[in-house]
Each structure stands twice: as structure tokens, then as C-alpha cells.
Coordinates of C-alpha atoms in Angstrom, one line a residue:
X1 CA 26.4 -51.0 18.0
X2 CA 24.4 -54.6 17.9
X3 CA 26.6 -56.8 19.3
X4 CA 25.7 -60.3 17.3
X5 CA 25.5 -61.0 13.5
X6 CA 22.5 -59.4 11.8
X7 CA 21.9 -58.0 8.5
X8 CA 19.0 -57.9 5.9
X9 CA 18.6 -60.5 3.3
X10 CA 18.6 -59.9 -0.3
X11 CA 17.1 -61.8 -3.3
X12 CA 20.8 -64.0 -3.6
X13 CA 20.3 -65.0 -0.4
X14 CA 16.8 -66.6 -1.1
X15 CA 17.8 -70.5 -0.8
X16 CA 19.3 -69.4 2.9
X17 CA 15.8 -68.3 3.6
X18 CA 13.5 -71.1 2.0
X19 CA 16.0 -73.8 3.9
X20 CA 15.0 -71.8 7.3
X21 CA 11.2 -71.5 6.4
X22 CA 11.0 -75.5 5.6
X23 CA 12.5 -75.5 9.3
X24 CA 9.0 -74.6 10.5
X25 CA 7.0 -74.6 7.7
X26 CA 4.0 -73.8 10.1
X27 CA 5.5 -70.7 12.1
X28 CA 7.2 -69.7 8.5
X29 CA 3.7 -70.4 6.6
X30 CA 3.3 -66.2 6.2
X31 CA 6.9 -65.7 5.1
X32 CA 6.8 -68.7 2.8
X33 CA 3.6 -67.4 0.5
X34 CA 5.0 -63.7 0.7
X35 CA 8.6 -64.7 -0.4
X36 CA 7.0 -67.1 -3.0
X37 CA 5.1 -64.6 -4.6
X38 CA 7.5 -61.5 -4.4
X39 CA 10.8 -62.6 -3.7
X40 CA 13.0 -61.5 -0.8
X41 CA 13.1 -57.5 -2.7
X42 CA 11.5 -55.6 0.4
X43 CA 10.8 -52.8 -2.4
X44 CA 8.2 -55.2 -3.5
X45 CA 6.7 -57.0 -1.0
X46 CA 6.0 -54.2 1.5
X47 CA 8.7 -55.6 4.6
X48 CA 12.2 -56.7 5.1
X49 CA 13.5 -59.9 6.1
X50 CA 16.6 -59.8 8.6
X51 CA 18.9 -63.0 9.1
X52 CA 20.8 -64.1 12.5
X53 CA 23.9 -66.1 12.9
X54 CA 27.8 -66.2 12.7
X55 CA 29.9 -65.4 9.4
X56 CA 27.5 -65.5 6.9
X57 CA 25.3 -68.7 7.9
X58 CA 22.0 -68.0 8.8
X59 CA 20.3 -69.7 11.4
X60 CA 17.1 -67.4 11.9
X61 CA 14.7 -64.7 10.5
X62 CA 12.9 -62.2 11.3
X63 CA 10.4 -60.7 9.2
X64 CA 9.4 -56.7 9.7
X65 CA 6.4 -55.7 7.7
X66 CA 2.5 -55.1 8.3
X67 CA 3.6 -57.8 10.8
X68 CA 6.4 -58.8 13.0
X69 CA 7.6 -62.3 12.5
X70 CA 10.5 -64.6 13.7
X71 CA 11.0 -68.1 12.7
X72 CA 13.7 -70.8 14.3
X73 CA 14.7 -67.4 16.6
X74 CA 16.7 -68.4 20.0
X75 CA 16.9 -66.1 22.7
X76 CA 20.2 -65.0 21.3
X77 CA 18.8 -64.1 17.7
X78 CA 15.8 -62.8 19.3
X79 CA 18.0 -60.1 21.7
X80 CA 19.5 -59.3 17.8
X81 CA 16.7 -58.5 16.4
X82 CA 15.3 -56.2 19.3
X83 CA 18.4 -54.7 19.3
X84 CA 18.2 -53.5 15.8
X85 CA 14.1 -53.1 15.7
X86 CA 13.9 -51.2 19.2
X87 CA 15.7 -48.2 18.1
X88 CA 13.1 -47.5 14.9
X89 CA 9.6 -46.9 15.5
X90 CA 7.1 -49.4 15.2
X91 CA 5.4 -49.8 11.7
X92 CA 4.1 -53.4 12.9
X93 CA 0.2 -53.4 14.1
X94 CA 1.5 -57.1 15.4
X95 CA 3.9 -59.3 16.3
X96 CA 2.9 -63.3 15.4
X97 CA 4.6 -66.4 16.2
X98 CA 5.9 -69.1 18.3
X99 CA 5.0 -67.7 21.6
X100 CA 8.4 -68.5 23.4
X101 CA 10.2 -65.9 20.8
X102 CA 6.9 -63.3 20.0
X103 CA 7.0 -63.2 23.7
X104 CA 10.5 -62.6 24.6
X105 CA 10.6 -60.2 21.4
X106 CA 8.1 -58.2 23.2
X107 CA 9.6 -57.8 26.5
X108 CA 12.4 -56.4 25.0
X109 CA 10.2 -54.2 22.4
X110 CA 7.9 -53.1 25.0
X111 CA 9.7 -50.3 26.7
X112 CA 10.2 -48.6 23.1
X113 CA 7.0 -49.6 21.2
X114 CA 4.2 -50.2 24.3
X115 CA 1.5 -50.0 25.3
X116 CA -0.2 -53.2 23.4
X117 CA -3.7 -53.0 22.6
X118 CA -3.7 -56.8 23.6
X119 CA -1.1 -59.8 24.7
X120 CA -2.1 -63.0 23.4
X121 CA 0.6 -65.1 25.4
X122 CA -0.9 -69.2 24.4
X123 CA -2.9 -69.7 21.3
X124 CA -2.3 -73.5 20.4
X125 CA -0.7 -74.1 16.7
X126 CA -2.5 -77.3 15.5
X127 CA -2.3 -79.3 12.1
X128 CA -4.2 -81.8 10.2
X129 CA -2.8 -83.7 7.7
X130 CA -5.7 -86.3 6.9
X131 CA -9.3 -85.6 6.6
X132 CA -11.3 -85.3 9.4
X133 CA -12.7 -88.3 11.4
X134 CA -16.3 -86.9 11.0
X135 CA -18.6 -86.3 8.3
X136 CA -18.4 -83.1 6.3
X137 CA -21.0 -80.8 5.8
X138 CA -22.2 -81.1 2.0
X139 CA -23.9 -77.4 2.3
X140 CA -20.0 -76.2 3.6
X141 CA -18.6 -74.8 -0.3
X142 CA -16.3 -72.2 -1.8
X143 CA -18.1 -68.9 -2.2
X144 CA -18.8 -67.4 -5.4
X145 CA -17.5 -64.0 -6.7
X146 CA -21.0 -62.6 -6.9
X147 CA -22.0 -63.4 -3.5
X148 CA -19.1 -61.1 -1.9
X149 CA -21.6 -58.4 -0.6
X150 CA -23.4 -61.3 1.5
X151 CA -20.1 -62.5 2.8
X152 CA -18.5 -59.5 3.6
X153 CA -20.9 -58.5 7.1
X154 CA -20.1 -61.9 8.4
X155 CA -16.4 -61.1 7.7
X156 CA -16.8 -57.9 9.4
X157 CA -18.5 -59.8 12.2
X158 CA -15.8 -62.0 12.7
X159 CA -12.7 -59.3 12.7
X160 CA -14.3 -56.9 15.4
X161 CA -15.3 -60.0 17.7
X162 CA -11.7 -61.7 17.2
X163 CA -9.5 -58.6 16.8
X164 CA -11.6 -56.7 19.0
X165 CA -12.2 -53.6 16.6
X166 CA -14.2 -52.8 13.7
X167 CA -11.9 -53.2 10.0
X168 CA -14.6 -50.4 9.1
X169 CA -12.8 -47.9 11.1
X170 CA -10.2 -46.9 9.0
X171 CA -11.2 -46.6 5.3
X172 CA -15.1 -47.7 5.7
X173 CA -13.8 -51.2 5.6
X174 CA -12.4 -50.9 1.4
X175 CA -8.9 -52.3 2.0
X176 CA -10.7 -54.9 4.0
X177 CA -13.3 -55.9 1.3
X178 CA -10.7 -55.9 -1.0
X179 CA -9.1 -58.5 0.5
X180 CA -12.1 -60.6 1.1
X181 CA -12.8 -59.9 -2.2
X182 CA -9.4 -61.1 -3.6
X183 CA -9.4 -64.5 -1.3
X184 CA -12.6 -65.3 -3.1
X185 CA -11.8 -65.1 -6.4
X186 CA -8.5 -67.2 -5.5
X187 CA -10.9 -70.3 -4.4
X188 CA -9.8 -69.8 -0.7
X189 CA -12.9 -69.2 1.2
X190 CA -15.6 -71.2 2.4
X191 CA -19.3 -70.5 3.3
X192 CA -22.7 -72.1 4.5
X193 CA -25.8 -70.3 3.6
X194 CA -29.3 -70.9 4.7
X195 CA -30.8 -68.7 2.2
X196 CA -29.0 -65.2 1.4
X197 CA -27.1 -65.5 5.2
X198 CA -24.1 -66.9 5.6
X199 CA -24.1 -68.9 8.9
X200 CA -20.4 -70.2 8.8
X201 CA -17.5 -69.0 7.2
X202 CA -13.9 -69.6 7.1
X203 CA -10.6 -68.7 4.6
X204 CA -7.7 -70.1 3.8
X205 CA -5.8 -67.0 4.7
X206 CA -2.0 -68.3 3.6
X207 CA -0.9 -71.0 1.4
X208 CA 2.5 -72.7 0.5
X209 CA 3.8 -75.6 -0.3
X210 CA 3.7 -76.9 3.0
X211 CA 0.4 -75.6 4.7
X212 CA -2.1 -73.6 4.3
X213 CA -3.4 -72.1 7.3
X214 CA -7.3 -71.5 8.3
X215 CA -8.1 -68.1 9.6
X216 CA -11.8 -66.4 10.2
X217 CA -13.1 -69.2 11.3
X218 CA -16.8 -67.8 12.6
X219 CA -20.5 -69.1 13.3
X220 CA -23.2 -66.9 13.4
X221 CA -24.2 -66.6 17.1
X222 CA -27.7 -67.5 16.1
X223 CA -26.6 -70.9 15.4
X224 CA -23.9 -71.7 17.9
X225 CA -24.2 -74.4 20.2
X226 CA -26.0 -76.8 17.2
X227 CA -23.5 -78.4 16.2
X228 CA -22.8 -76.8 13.3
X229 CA -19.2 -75.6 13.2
X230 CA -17.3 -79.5 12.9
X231 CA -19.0 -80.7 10.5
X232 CA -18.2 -77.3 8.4
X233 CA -14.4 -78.0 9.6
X234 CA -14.4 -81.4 8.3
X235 CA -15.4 -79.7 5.1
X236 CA -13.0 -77.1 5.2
X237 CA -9.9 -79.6 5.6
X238 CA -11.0 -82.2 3.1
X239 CA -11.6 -79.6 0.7
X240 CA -8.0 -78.0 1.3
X241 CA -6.1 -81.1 1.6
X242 CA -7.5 -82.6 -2.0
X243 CA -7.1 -79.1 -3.7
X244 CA -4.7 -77.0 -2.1
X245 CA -1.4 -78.1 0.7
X246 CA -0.8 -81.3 2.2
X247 CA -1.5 -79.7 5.8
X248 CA -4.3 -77.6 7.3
X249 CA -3.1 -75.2 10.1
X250 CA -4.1 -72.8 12.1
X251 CA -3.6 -71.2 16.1
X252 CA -6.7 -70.7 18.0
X253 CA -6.8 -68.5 21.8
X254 CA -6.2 -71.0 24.5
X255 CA -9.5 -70.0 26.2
X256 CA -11.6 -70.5 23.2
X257 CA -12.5 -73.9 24.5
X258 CA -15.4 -74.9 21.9
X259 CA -13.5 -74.0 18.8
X260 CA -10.8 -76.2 20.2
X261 CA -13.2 -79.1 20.8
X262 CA -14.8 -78.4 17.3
X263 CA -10.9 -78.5 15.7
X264 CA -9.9 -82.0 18.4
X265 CA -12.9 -83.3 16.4
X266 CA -11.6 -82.7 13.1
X267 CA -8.8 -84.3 13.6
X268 CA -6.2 -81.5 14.6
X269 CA -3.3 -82.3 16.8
X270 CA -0.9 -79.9 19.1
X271 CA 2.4 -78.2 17.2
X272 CA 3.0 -75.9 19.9
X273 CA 1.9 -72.6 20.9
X274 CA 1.7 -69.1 19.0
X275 CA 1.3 -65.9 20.7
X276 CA 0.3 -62.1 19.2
X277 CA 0.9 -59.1 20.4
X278 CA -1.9 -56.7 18.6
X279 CA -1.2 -52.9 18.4

């Protein structure tokens, strides 16, 4: 019997849920694009959303999909919703958020869901919301639905060094290409090419009203260290900023020290830390 206020939020509930989300708007940014698009009907967007607090106000959520999300969680929501996710199994392949909540979430989890293919316990959450102090590439531009083949290997490239296996593995990479696919037709990701290669790439993987956050950001290795990546940045948030949210974000692994000097010199700033836990 869970022994604090928990329950799953339906489609009346929805205003609850978008005042909690502008709460964070950053930590929130995946639940905020899903909810705009599909409601809070877990029948149709492929996850529930649970709510924590007294009576029926709703200080907290936790969303329980592909991923594992909480936003605004204390320690006291975050014991509820371990209570109630630790006696299911796992259909999560991660848990994503601030890392004081992802990481008390998994030392409760742990025992029931473990082990963890990998802990990511500090990956700084920064946010722009001016353009960048430097120049911006000119050759930096959206890609083009007919050059989707040449994208796609960088794209692999970048998943299997960042995630630290292949997005080939389980349907030949389809599902993946798919979504690849769908990001460029929506004007949401962003190329240099020297010729029929694509040397930098990066995609605005979520977008709200609020933010939209930066993911698969990735230099080919034959031209790191030239200065290259910044000045693709810088084109990356002017671009977003005049066409898309009125913030860039995006969390980057605390050890990656040149992508966070490359984003210091575009202009990001500190909004705390994420952390994932990847299964």
C-alpha cells in the first residue's frame, strides 16, 4: 500500500500538468512537446504521467514511457513514485532528469530494475537565450530531405560513440532512420558538408514553447581540434532562437570538457545538472 498521494493523470487534469512543466520548462522540455502533441491519453502517446501531492493538488510528475522522467520531484514525491514503479518491471531503457531526483529515483529502483548499462550522475543543463557571442558558420544549414542517406552514418556515428551501442542493432537501424528522417523534414536538424560528407551535425531533438533542446551534437573526428564545432553552435542557436523557441538547451557529460568550452563560447550558462541512467 503506497503510503503518500499518487495517482495517474488524465486528459481533465492537463492545466495541473502544463502549470508543473512551466515550473521547469527545461527538465519538463520532453513532457511538454509529448503532452502538446498527444494530450495526457497514455493510450496515445505511448507512457503515463503520474502526479504527487496532498488531496488532489499536484505538486510533481513523473513521466513512465520509453523514458523515465520526473519534474519539480522532492525526495518525498520521488520515494512515491518508486514505490509504485519498483513493483512493475522496467519498460524504461532510461531514466533522464535533474540529477538530484534521477539519482535518488535510481537508488531506490535499483534493487528491482539493476544492473544499469551506465550511471551518468553530472551532465550540466545549460541554456542560451541570445545568440551566440561569436560568429556563425555560414556553411552550418538545415539539411535537406534528399540528403538523409548522407546524414544518416554520421547519425549512427554519433549514437554508438554517445550511447555507447550501435542503433543498428536492433532493427538494422529502421526505427532509427525513421526518426532521423522525420526530424529532417520538420526543419530541426542541422549539417556542414564539405562535399557529399557531413563534418558536423546536430538536431533539435524537442521543442516547446519554452525551449528547444539540442541533442546529437557530433564532429567528425577527422576534423576535431580545428575549430570547427563553435562556430557551427553559434549557427545552430541563432538559427533556433529566430525560427523556433526563445531558449536553446541542452545537458552535456561533465567530462566532456571541449564540448563544454565550445558551448561557454556560445554563449551557454549553468541551469543545473541532469543525470541518466541508460539500460
Amino acid at each position: 500500500m503506497l503510503t503518500v498521494p499518487i495517482r495517474q493523470l488524465g486528459e481533465s487534469e492537463r492545466a495541473t500538468v502544463e502549470r508543473i512543466l512551466d515550473q521547469d520548462p527545461y527538465a519538463g522540455a520532453q513532457i511538454a512537446e509529448r503532452v502538446a502533441a498527444h494530450g495526457l491519453n497514455w493510450w496515445r502517446s505511448d507512457g503515463r504521467i503520474y502526479g504527487y501531492g496532498p488531496g488532489r493538488r499536484v505538486e510533481s510528475l513523473c513521466w513512465s514511457g520509453a523514458h523515465l522522467v520526473p519534474v519539480c520531484a522532492t525526495p518525498a514525491a520521488v520515494a512515491a513514485y518508486a514505490d509504485l514503479l519498483g513493483s512493475e518491471p522496467r519498460i524504461c531503457s532510461s531514466i533522464i532528469g535533474r540529477a538530484d531526483a534521477v539519482l535518488d529515483l535510481w537508488d531506490r529502483l535499483g534493487g528491482h530494475w539493476g544492473p544499469a548499462r551506465d550511471v551518468r550522475p553530472n551532465q550540466p543543463l545549460l541554456v542560451a537565450d541570445r545568440e551566440a557571442p561569436i560568429a556563425p558558420d555560414p556553411e552550418v544549414r538545415l539539411v535537406k530531405p534528399a540528403e538523409v542517406d548522407q546524414l544518416f552514418p554520421a547519425a549512427v556515428s554519433m549514437y554508438t560513440e554517445e550511447v555507447g551501442v550501435s542503433p543498428l542493432l536492433d532493427d538494422g537501424g529502421r526505427g532509427y532512420k525513421r526518426r532521423i528522417a522525420d526530424l529532417v523534414r520538420a526543419k530541426r536538424a542541422y549539417a556542414r558538408f564539405v562535399g557529399d560528407r557531413v563534418v558536423f551535425k546536430a538536431e533539435l531533438a524537442i521543442v516547446t514553447g519554452r525551449t528547444t533542446q539540442v541533442q546529437g551534437v557530433w564532429v567528425d573526428p577527422e576534423f576535431r581540434g580545428r575549430g570547427l564545432a563553435a562556430g557551427a553552435m553559434a549557427a545552430v542557436v541563432r538559427d533556433a532562437l529566430h525560427r523556433v523557441a526563445p531558449t536553446v538547451s541542452l545537458y552535456v557529460n561533465d567530462y566532456n570538457t571541449a564540448a563544454r568550452r565550445v558551448y561557454a563560447r556560445c554563449g551557454f550558462v549553468p541551469n543545473g545538472s541532469f543525470a541518466t541512467v541508460l539500460f
